[in-house]
Coordinates of C-alpha atoms in Angstrom, one line a residue:
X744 CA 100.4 95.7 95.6
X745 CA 97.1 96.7 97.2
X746 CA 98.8 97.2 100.7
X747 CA 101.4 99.0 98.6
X748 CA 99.2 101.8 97.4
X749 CA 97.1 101.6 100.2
X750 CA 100.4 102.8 102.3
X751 CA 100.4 106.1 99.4
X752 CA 97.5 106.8 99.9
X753 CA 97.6 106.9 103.5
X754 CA 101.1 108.9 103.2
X755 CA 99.5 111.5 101.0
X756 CA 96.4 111.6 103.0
X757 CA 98.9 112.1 106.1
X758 CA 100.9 115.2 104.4
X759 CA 97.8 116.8 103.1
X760 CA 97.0 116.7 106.6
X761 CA 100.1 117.9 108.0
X762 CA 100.3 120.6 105.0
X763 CA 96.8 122.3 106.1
X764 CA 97.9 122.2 109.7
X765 CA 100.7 124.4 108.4
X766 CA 98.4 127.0 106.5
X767 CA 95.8 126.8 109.2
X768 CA 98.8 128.1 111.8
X769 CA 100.2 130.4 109.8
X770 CA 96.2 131.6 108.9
X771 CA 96.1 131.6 112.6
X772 CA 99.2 133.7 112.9
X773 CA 98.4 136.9 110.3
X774 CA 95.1 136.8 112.0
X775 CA 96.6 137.4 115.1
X776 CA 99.0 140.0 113.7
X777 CA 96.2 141.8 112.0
X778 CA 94.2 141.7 115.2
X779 CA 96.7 143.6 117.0
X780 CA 97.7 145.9 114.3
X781 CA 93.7 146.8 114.3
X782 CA 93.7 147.3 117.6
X783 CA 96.4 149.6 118.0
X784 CA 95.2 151.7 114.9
X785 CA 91.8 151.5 117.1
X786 CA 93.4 152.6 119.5
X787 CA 94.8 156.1 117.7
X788 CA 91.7 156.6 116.5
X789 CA 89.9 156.4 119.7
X790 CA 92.7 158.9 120.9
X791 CA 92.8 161.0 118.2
X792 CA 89.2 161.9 118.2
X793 CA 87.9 161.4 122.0
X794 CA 90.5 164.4 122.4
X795 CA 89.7 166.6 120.2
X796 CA 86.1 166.6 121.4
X797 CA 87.1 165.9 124.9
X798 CA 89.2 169.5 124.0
X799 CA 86.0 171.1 121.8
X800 CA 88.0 170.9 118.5
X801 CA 87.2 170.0 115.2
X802 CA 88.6 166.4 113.5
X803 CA 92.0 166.6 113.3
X804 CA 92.8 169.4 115.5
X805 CA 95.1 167.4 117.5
X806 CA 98.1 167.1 114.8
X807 CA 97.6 163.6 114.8
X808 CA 96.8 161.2 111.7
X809 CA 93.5 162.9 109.6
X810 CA 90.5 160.5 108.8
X811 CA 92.0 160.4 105.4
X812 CA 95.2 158.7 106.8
X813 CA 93.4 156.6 109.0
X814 CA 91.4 155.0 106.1
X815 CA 94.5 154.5 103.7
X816 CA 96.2 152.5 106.8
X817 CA 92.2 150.4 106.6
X818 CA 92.8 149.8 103.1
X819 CA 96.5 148.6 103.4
X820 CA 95.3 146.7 106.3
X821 CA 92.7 144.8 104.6
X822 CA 94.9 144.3 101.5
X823 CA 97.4 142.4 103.7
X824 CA 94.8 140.3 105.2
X825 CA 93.6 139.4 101.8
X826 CA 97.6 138.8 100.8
X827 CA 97.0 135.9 104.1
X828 CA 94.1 134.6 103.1
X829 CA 96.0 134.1 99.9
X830 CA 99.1 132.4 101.4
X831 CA 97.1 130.1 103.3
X832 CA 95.2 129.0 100.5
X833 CA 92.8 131.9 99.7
X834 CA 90.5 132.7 97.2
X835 CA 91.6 131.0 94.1
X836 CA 92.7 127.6 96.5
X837 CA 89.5 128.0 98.3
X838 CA 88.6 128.5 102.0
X839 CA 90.2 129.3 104.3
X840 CA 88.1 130.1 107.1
X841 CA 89.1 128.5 110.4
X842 CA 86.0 126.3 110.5
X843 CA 86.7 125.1 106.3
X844 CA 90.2 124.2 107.5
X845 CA 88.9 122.0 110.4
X846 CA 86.9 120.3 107.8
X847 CA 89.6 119.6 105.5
X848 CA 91.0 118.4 108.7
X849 CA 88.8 116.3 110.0
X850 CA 87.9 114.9 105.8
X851 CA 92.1 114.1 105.7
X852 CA 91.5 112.0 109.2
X853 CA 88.6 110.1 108.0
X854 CA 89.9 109.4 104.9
X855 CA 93.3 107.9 106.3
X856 CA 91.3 105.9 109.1
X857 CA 89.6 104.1 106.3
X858 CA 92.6 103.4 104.2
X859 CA 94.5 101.8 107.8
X860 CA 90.9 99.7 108.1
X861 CA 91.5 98.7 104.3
X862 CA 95.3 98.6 105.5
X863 CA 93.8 95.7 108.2
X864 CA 91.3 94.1 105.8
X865 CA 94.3 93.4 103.3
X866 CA 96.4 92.2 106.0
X867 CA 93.9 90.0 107.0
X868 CA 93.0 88.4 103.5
X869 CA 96.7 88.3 102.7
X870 CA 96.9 85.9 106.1
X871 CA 94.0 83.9 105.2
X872 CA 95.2 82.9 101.6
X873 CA 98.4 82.7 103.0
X874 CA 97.1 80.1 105.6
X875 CA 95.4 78.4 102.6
X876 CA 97.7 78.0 100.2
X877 CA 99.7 76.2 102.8
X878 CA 97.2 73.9 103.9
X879 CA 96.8 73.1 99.8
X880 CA 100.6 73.0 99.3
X881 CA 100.2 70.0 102.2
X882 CA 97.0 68.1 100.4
X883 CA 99.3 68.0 97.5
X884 CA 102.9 66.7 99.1
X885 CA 99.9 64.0 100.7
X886 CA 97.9 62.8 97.7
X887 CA 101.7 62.6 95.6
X888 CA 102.6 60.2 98.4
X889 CA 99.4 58.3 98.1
X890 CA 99.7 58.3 94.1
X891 CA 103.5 57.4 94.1
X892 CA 102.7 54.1 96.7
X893 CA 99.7 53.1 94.5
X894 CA 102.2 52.9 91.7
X895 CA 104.7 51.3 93.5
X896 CA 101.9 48.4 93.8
X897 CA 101.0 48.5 90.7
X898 CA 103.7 48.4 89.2
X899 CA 105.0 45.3 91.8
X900 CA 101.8 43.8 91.0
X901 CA 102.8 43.8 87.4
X902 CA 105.6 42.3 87.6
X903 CA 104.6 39.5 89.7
X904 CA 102.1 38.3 87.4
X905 CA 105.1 37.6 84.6
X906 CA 107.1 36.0 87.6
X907 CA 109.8 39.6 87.5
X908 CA 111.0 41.7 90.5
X909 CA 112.3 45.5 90.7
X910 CA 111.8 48.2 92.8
X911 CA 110.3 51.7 91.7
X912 CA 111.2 54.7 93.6
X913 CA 109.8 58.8 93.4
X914 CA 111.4 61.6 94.7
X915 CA 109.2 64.3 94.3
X916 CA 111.5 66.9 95.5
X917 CA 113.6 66.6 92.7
X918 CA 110.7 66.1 90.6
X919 CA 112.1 63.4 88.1

């Protein structure tokens, strides 16, 4: 019964593992995303203004996106990181900083190489009693052998001193 939720535990230790491996790629994955959506905003920006004063205009003189424009597109951009972070287990399911997820990683790991040690130890006690109770089991079939002979005398001897005969016989695998 031990081995039994010893094997659960190692299962759910196993699919907690498996289930922050998940978040942490998909964490991995909006990062990415919102790297390169950064970038290519950065990229506008750095357009938008090194020509103007590259041209000896004001902000915004290139009929691109205003400074106003650019910061809403910040906002929205943080927003959907925070909407990530979220999904992959953010704020109210806590961390969920690459280096936290590694933790929870590594914790899962350690935790399921203990349970297969316990797993081991288990299997190993199990064997020993195992190995035990047969080695009792065959003291037992012995000393019922030795007791059923010594009444078989006695019992012979009993009858001898009134001058009888008769034969007594055990079967202990019936157990009559």
């Amino acid at each position: 019964e031990e081995l039994k939720r010893s094997n659960g535990a190692v299962h759910k230790a196993r699919q907690a593992a498996e289930r922050q491996a998940r978040a942490l790629r998909e964490q991995e994955l909006e990062v990415e995303r919102a790297k390169e959506e950064a970038e290519g905003i950065r990229a506008r920006v750095a357009s938008q203004f090194a020509e103007p004063e590259a041209a000896g205009g004001g902000a915004g003189s290139s009929g691109g996106e205003s400074v106003e424009a650019v910061q809403k597109r910040l906002q929205k951009m943080r927003a959907a990181l925070k909407k990530a972070e979220h999904l992959a287990g953010g704020e109210n399911r806590g961390e969920t900083t690459y280096a936290a997820l590694l933790q929870a990683q590594r914790d899962a790991e350690r935790a399921m190489a203990e349970h297969e040690e316990q797993i081991t130890a288990v299997k190993a006690t199990a064997k020993v009693v195992e190995d035990s109770v047969q080695e009792r089991y065959k003291f037992h079939r012995r000393f019922l052998k030795a007791q059923g002979v010594q009444a078989v005398s006695d019992f012979q001897m009993h009858l001898s001193r009134r001058s009888m005969g008769g034969s007594l016989r055990f079967d202990h695998k019936e157990d009559v």
